[in-house]
Tab-separated table of C-alpha atoms and ligand atoms in Angstrom:
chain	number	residue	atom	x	y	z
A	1	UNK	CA	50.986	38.006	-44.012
A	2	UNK	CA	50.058	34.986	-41.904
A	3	UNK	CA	51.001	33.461	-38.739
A	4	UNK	CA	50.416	29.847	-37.834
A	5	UNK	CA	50.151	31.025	-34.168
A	6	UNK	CA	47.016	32.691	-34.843
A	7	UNK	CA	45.353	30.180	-37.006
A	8	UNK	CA	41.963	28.698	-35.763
A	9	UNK	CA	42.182	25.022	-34.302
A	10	UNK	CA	39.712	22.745	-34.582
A	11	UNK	CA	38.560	19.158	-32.780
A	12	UNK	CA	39.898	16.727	-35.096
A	13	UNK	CA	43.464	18.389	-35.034
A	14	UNK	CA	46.455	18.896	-33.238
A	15	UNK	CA	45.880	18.546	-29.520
A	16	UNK	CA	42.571	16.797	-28.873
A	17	UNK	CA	41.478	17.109	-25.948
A	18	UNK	CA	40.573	13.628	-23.573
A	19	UNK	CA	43.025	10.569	-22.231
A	20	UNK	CA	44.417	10.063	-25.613
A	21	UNK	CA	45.998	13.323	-26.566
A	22	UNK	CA	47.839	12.907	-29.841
A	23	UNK	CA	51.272	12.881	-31.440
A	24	UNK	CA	53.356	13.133	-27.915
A	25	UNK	CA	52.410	16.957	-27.315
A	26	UNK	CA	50.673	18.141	-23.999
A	27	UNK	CA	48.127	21.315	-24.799
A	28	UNK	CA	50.319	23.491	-22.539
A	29	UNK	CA	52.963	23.515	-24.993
A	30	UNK	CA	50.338	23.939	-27.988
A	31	UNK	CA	50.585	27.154	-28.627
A	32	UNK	CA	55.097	26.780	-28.728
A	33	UNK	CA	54.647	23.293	-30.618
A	34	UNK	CA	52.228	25.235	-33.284
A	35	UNK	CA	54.918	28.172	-33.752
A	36	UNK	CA	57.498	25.499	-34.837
A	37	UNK	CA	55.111	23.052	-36.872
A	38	UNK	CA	54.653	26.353	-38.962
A	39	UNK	CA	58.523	26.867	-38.902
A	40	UNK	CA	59.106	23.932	-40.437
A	41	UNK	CA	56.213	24.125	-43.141
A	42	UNK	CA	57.203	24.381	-46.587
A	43	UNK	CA	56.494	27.537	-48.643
A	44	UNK	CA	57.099	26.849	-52.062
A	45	UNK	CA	55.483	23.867	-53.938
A	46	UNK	CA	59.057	22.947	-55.096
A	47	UNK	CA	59.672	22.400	-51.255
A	48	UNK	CA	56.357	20.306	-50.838
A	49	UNK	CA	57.366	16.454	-50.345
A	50	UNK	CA	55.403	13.806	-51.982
A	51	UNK	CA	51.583	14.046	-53.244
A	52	UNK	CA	53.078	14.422	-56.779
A	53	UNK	CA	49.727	13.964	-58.467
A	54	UNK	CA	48.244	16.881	-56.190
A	55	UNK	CA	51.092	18.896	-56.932
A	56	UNK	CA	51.306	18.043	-60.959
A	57	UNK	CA	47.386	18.969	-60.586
A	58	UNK	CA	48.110	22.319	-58.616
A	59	UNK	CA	51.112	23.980	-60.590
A	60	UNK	CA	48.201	23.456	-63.682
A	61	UNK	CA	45.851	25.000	-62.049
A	62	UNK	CA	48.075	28.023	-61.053
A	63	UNK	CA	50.037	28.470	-63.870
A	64	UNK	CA	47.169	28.646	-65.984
A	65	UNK	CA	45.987	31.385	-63.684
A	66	UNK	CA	49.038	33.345	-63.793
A	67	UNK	CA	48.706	32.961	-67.633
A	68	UNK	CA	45.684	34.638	-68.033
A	69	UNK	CA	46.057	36.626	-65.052
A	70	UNK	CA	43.018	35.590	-63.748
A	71	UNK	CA	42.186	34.479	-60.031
A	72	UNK	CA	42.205	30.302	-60.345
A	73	UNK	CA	39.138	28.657	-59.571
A	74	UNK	CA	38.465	27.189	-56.125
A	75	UNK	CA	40.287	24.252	-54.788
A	76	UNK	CA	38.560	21.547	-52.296
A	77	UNK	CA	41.192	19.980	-50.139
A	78	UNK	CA	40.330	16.612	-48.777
A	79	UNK	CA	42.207	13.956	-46.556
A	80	UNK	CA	43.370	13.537	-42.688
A	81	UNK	CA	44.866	16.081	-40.407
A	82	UNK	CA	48.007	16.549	-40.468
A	83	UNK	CA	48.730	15.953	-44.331
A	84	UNK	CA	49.969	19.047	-45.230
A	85	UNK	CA	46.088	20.948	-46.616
A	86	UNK	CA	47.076	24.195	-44.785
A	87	UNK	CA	50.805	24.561	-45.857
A	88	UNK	CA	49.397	23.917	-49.286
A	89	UNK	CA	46.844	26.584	-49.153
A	90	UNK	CA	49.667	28.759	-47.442
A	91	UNK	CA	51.940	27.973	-51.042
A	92	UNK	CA	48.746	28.511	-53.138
A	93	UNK	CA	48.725	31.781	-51.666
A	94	UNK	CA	52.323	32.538	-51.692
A	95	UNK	CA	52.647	31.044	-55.621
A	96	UNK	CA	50.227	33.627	-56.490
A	97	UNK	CA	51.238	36.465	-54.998
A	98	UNK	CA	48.654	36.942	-53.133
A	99	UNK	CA	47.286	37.658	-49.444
A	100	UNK	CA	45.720	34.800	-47.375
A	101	UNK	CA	42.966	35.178	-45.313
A	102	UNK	CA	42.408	32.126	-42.888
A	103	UNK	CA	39.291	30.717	-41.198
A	104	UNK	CA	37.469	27.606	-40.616
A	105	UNK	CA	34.406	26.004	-40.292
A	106	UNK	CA	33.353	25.993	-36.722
A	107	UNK	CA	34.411	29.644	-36.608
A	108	UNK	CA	31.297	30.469	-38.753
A	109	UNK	CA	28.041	30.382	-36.938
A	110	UNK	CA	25.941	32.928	-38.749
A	111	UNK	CA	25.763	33.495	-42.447
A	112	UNK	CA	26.577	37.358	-41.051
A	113	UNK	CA	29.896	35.721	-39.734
A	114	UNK	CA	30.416	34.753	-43.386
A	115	UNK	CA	29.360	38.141	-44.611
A	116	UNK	CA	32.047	39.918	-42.718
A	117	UNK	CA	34.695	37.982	-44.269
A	118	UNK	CA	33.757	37.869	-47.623
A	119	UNK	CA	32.864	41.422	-47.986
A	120	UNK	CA	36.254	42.538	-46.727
A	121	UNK	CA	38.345	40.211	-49.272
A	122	UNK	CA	40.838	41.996	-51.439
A	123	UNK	CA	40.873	41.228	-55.366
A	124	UNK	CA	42.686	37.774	-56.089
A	125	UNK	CA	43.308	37.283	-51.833
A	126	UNK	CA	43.493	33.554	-51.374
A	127	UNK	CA	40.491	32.599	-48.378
A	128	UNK	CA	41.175	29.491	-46.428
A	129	UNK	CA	38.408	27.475	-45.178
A	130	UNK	CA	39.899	25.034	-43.065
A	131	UNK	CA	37.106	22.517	-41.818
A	132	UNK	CA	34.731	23.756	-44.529
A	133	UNK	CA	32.618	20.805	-43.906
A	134	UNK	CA	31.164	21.849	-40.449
A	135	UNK	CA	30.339	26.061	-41.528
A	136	UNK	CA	26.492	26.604	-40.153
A	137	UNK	CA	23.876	25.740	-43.016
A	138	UNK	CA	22.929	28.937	-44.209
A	139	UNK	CA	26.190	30.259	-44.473
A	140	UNK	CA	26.886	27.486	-46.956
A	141	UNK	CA	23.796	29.108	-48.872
A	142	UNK	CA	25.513	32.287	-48.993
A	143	UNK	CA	28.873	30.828	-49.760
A	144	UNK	CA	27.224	29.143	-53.120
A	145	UNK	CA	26.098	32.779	-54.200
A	146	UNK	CA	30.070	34.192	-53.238
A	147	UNK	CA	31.920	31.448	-55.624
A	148	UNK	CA	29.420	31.637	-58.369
A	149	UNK	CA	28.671	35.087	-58.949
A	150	UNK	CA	31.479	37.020	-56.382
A	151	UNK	CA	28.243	38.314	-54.454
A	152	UNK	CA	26.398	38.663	-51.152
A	153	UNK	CA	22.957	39.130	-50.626
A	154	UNK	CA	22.917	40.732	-47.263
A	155	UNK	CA	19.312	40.561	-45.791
A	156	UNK	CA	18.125	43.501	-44.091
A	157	UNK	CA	14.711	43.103	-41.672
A	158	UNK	CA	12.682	40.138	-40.546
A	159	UNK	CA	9.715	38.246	-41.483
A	160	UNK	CA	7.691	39.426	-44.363
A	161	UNK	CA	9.518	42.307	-44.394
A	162	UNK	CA	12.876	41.228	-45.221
A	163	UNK	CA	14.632	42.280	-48.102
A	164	UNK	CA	18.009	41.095	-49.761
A	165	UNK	CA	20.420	43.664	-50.754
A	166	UNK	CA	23.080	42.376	-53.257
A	167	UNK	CA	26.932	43.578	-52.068
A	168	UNK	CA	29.135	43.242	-54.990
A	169	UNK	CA	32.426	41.080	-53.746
A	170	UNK	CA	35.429	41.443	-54.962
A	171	UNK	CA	36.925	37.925	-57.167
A	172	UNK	CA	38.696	35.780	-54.215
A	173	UNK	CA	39.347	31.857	-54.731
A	174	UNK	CA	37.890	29.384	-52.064
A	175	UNK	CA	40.799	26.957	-51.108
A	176	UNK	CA	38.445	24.921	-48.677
A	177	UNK	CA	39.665	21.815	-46.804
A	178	UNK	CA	38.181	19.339	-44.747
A	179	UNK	CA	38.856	15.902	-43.512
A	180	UNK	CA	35.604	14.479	-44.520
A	181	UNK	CA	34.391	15.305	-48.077
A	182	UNK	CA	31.597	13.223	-47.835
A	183	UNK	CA	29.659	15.454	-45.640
A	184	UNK	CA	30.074	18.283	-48.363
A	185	UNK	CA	26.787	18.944	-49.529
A	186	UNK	CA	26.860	18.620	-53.450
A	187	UNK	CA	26.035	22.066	-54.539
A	188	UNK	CA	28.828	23.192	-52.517
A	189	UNK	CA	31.419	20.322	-53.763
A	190	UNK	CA	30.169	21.136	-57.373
A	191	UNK	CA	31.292	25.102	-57.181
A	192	UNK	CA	34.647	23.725	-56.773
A	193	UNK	CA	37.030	23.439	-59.798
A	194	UNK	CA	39.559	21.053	-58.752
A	195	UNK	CA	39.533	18.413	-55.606
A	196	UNK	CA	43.443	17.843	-54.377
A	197	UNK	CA	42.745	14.737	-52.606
A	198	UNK	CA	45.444	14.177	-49.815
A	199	UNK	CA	46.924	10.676	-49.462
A	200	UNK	CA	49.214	9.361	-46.497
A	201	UNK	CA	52.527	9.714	-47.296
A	202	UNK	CA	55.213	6.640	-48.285
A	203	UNK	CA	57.386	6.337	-45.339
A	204	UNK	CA	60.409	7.229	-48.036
A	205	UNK	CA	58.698	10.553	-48.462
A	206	UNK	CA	58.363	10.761	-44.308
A	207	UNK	CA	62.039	10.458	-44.549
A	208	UNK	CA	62.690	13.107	-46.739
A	209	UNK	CA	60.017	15.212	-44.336
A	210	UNK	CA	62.303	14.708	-41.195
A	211	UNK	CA	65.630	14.872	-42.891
A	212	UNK	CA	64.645	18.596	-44.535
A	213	UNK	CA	62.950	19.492	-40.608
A	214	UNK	CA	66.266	18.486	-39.227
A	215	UNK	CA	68.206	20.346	-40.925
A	216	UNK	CA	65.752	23.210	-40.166
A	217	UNK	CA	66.057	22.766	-36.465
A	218	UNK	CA	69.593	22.595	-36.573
A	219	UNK	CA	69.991	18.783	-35.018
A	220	UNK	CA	71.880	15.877	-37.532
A	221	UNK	CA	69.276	13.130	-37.635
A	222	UNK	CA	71.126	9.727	-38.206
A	223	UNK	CA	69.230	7.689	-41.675
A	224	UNK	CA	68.431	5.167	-39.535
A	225	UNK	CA	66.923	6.919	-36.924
A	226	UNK	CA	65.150	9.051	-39.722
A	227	UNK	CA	63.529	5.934	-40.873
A	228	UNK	CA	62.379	4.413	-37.718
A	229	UNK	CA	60.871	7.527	-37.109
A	230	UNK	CA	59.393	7.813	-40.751
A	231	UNK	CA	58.007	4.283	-40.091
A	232	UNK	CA	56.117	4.955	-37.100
A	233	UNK	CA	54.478	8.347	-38.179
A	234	UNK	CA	51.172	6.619	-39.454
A	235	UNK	CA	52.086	7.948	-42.918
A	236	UNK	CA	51.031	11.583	-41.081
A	237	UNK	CA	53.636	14.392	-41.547
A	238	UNK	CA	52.563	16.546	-38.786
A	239	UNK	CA	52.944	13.290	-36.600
A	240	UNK	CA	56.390	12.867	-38.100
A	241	UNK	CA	57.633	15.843	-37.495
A	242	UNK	CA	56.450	16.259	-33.712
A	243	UNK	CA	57.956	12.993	-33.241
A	244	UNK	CA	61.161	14.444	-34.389
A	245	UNK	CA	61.473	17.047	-32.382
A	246	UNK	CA	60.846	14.814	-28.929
A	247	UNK	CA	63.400	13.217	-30.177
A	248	UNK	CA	65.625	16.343	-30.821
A	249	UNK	CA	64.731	16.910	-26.840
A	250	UNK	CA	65.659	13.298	-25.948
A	251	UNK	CA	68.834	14.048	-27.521
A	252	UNK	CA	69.631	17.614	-26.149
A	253	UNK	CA	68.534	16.478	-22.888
A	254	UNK	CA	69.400	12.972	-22.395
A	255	UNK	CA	71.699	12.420	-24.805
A	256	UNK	CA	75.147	13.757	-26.928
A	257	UNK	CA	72.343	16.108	-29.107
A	258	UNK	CA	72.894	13.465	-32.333
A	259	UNK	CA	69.342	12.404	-33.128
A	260	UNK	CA	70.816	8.389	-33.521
A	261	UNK	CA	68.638	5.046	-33.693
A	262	UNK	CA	69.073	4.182	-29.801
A	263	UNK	CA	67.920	7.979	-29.164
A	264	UNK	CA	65.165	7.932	-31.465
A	265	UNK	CA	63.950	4.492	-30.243
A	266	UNK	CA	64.204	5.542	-26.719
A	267	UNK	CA	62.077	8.740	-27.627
A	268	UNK	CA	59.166	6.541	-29.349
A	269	UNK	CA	59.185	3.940	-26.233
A	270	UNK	CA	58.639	7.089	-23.765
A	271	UNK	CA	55.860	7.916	-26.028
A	272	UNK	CA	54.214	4.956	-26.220
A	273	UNK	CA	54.638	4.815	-30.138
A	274	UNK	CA	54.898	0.984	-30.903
A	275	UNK	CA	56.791	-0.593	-33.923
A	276	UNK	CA	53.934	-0.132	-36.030
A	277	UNK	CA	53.297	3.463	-35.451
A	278	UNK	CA	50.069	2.598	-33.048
A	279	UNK	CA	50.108	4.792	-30.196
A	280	UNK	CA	47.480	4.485	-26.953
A	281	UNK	CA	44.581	5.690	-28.754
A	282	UNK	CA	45.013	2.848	-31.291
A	283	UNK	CA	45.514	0.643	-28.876
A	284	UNK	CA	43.208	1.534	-26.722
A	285	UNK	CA	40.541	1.016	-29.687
A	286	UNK	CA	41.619	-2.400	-30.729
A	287	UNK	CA	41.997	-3.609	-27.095
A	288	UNK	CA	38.088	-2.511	-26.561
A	289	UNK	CA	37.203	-4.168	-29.800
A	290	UNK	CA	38.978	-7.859	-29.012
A	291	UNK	CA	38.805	-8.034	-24.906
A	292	UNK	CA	35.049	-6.414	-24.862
A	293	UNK	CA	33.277	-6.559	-28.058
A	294	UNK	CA	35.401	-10.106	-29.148
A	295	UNK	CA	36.699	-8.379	-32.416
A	296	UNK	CA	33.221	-6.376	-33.013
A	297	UNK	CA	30.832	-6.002	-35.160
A	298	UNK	CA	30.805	-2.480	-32.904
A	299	UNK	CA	28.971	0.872	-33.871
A	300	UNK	CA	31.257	3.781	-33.900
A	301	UNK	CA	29.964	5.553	-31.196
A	302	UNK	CA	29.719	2.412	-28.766
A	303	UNK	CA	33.811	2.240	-29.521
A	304	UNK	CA	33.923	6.128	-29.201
A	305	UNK	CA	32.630	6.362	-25.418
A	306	UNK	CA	34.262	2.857	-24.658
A	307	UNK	CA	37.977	4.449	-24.793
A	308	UNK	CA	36.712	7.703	-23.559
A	309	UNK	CA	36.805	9.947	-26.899
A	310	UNK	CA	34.506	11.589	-29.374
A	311	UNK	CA	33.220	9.722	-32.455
A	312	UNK	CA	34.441	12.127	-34.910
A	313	UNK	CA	38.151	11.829	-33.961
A	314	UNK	CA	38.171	7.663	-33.813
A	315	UNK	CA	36.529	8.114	-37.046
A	316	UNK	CA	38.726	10.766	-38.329
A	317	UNK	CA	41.752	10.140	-36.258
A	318	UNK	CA	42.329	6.879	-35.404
A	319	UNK	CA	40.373	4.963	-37.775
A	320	UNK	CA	41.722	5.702	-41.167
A	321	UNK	CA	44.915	4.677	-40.091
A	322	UNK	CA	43.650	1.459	-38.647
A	323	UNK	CA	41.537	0.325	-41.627
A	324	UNK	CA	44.553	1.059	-44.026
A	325	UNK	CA	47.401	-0.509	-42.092
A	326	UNK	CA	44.956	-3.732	-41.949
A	327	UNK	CA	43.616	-3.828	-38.327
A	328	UNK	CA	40.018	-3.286	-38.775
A	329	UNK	CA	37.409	-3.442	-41.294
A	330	UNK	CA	33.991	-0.906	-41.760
A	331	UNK	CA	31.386	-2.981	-42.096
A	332	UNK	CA	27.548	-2.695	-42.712
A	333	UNK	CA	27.082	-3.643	-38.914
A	334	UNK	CA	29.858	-2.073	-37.668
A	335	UNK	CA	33.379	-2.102	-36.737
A	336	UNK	CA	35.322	-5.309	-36.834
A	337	UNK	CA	38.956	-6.291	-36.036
A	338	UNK	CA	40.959	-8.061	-38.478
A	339	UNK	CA	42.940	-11.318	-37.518
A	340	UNK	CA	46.145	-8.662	-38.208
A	341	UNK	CA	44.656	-7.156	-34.885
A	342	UNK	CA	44.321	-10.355	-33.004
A	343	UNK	CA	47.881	-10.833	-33.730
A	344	UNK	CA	49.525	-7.694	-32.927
A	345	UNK	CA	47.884	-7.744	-29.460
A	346	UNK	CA	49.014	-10.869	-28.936
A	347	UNK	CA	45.583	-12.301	-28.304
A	348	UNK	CA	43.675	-15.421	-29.808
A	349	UNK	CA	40.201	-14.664	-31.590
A	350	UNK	CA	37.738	-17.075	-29.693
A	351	UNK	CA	36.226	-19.115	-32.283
A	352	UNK	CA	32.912	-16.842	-33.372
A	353	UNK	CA	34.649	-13.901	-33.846
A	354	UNK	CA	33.908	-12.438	-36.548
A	355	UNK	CA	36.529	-13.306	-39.205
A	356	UNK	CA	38.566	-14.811	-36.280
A	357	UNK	CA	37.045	-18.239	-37.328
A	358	UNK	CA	36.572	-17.652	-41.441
A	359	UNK	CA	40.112	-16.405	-41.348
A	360	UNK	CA	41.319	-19.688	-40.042
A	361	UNK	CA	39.162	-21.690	-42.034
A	362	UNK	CA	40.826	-20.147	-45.043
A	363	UNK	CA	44.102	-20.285	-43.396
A	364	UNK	CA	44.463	-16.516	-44.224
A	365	UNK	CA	46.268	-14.538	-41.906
A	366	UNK	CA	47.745	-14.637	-38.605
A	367	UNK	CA	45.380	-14.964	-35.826
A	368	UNK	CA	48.158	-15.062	-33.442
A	369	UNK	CA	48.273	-17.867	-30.500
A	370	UNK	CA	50.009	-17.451	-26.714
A	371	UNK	CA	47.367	-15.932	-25.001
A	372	UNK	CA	47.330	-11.803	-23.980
A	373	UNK	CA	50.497	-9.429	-22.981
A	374	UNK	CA	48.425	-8.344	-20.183
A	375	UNK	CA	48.612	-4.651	-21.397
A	376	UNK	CA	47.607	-4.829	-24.687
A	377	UNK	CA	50.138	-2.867	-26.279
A	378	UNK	CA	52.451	-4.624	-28.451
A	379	UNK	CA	55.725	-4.173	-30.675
A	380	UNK	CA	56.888	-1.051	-28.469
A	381	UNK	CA	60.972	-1.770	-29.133
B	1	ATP	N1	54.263	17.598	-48.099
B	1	ATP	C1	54.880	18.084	-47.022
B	1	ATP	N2	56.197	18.317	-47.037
B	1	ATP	C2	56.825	18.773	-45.936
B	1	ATP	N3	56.190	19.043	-44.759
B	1	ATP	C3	54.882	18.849	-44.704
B	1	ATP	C4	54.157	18.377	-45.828
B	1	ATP	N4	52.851	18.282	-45.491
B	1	ATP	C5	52.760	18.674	-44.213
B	1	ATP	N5	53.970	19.009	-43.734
B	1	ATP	C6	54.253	19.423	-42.370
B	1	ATP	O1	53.247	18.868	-41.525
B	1	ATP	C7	52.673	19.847	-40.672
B	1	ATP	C8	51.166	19.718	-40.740
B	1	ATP	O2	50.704	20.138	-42.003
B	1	ATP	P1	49.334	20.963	-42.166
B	1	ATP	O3	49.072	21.811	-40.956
B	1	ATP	O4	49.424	21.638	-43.465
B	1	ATP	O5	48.286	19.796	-42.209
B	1	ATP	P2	46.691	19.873	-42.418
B	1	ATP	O6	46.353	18.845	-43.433
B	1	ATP	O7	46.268	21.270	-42.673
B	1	ATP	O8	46.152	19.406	-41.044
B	1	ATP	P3	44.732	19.777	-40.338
B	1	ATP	O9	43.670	19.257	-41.226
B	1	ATP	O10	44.849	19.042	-39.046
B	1	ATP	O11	44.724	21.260	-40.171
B	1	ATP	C9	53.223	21.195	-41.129
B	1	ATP	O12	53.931	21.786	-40.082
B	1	ATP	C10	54.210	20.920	-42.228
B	1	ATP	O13	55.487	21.332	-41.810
């Protein structure tokens, strides 16, 4: 019905392009990485670790729909890459019964782009909007029309002369995902029925992640190994599970083909993955917000060029991660490192940094002491 292979990529996902390519993966090997991401995606929501409110949410909405045999209504899926919005539009699809059509944002130019889709979507067939967020305006327009009243008003002509001809569409349900909901407009967030909103995953549920992937490639994964790993996956499945299989290569190829702690902590050193989970893009950031901006307040896209990458994936990326694990801080004036930063680069905040000094005025939190590590990475094992 669906192949991952063929599904559309998009900038703030799996191999980003610039110095700081993510998750250990070069884009060579994309397109053989993506074929086993998808083999290890689960298809059933029984087989979907974690998110339980998302899921408790979901079987509701779908077994309501099965009750009254009815296509459910559409579903907005929000929250970073990598946390599992695709497989779950994949099992929405599957759940149903029904066929899944798959294509994203970017992909859409024209409203007539739009158009072609929608007017060739079977009754009940699941459509997939990945990166809903950045479709071209007017499609959006038409899109409204499509949810609401399952019809396209195809204009014929130019000018003064133009005329819209309704096409009668047959009932589909939106699942639309994106990573930043608040750029939905909110006529187009309102024709949703139901928002899953997509947390990062407890590093318990990571665990569960790489011991079911494991087993799927075929390679025993030691529990401690499987938790190292699980705690330096930045609470990002997708990152988890490409982790694991570098290690499964460190093992095959360097090792006795056990995935054990010394293996996997050999694998995450090669890969610059530190203790934390920061890898060079995150360090990268933080060492451009201490050694040049001393700790910030630093606009987005000042930090963005600084370490060589676009604004959308720090912001999307890097930065979610960062603010949530306690290393920086969005503020009105911009970006600012938190003492938690200072510490874990092993540098000291000079005394105007911003909360360098009102951190250790209140005594709260480490601001770290003993100068740089000349590199600015940190906690690698
Ligand atoms: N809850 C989960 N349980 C098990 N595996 C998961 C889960 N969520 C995601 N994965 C795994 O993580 C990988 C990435 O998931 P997926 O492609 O669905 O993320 P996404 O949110 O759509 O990312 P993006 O927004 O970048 O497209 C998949 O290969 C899947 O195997």
């Amino acid at each position: 019905m669906y192949d991952d292979h063929d599904r559309p990529t998009g900038p703030a996902d799996r191999d980003l392009p610039g110095p700081y390519a993510r998750e250990a993966v070069s884009s060579e090997a994309g397109a053989d990485e993506r074929r086993l991401e998808g083999a290890l995606r689960p298809r059933a929501l029984d087989e979907f670790v974690g998110q339980e409110r998302v899921r408790e949410q979901l079987s509701l909405v779908l077994d309501s729909a099965r009750k009254r045999n009815r296509a459910p209504d559409h579903i907005l899926m929000s929250g970073g890459p990598g946390l599992g919005k695709t497989t779950l539009a994949m099992i929405i699809a599957a759940e149903l019964g029904s066929p899944l059509r798959i294509t994203s944002g970017p992909a859409i130019e024209r409203s007539g782009d739009l158009a072609a889709v929608l007017s060739t979507l079977q009754e009940g067939e699941v459509l997939f909007l990945d990166e809903i967020h950045r479709m071209a305006r007017p499609a959006e327009e038409m899109l409204y029309v499509a949810m609401e009243d399952f019809r396209v008003d195809v204009v014929v002509g130019k000018g003064p002369g133009a005329t819209a001809i309704p096409l009668e569409i047959a009932p589909f349900t939106l699942v639309g995902a994106t990573t930043r909901a608040g750029m939905l407009p909110a006529p187009l967030r309102d024709r949703f029925g139901f928002t899953a909103h997509m947390d990062f995953y407890s590093a318990e549920e990571l665990e569960r992640i790489l011991h079911r992937s494991a087993g799927l490639l075929g390679v025993p994964l030691a529990e401690d190994a499987a938790r190292e790993i699980a705690g330096r996956s930045r609470g990002t499945p997708r990152i988890a599970n490409r982790l694991l299989r570098r290690v499964r290569d460190y093992a095959e190829v360097r090792g006795d083909g056990i995935m054990s702690l010394d293996t996997a902590r050999a694998t995450l050193e090669l890969y610059e993955v530190d203790a934390l989970g920061l890898d060079r893009l995150d360090r990268a950031i933080l060492d451009v917000l201490l050694r040049r901006f001393r700790g910030g307040p630093v606009g987005l896209s000042t930090l963005a060029v600084s370490v060589g990458e676009e604004a959308e994936t720090v912001e999307v990326v890097a930065e979610p991660f960062l603010v949530r694990s306690g290393f920086l801080a969005r503020t009105p004036r911009g970006r600012v490192a938190t003492p938690l930063a200072w510490a874990h680069l092993g540098l000291t905040p000079p005394p105007d940094a911003a909360f360098g000094a009102a951190a250790a005025a209140q005594g709260g939190g480490t601001t770290g002491s003993g100068g740089t590590n000349g590199n600015g990475s940190s906690g690698t094992p």
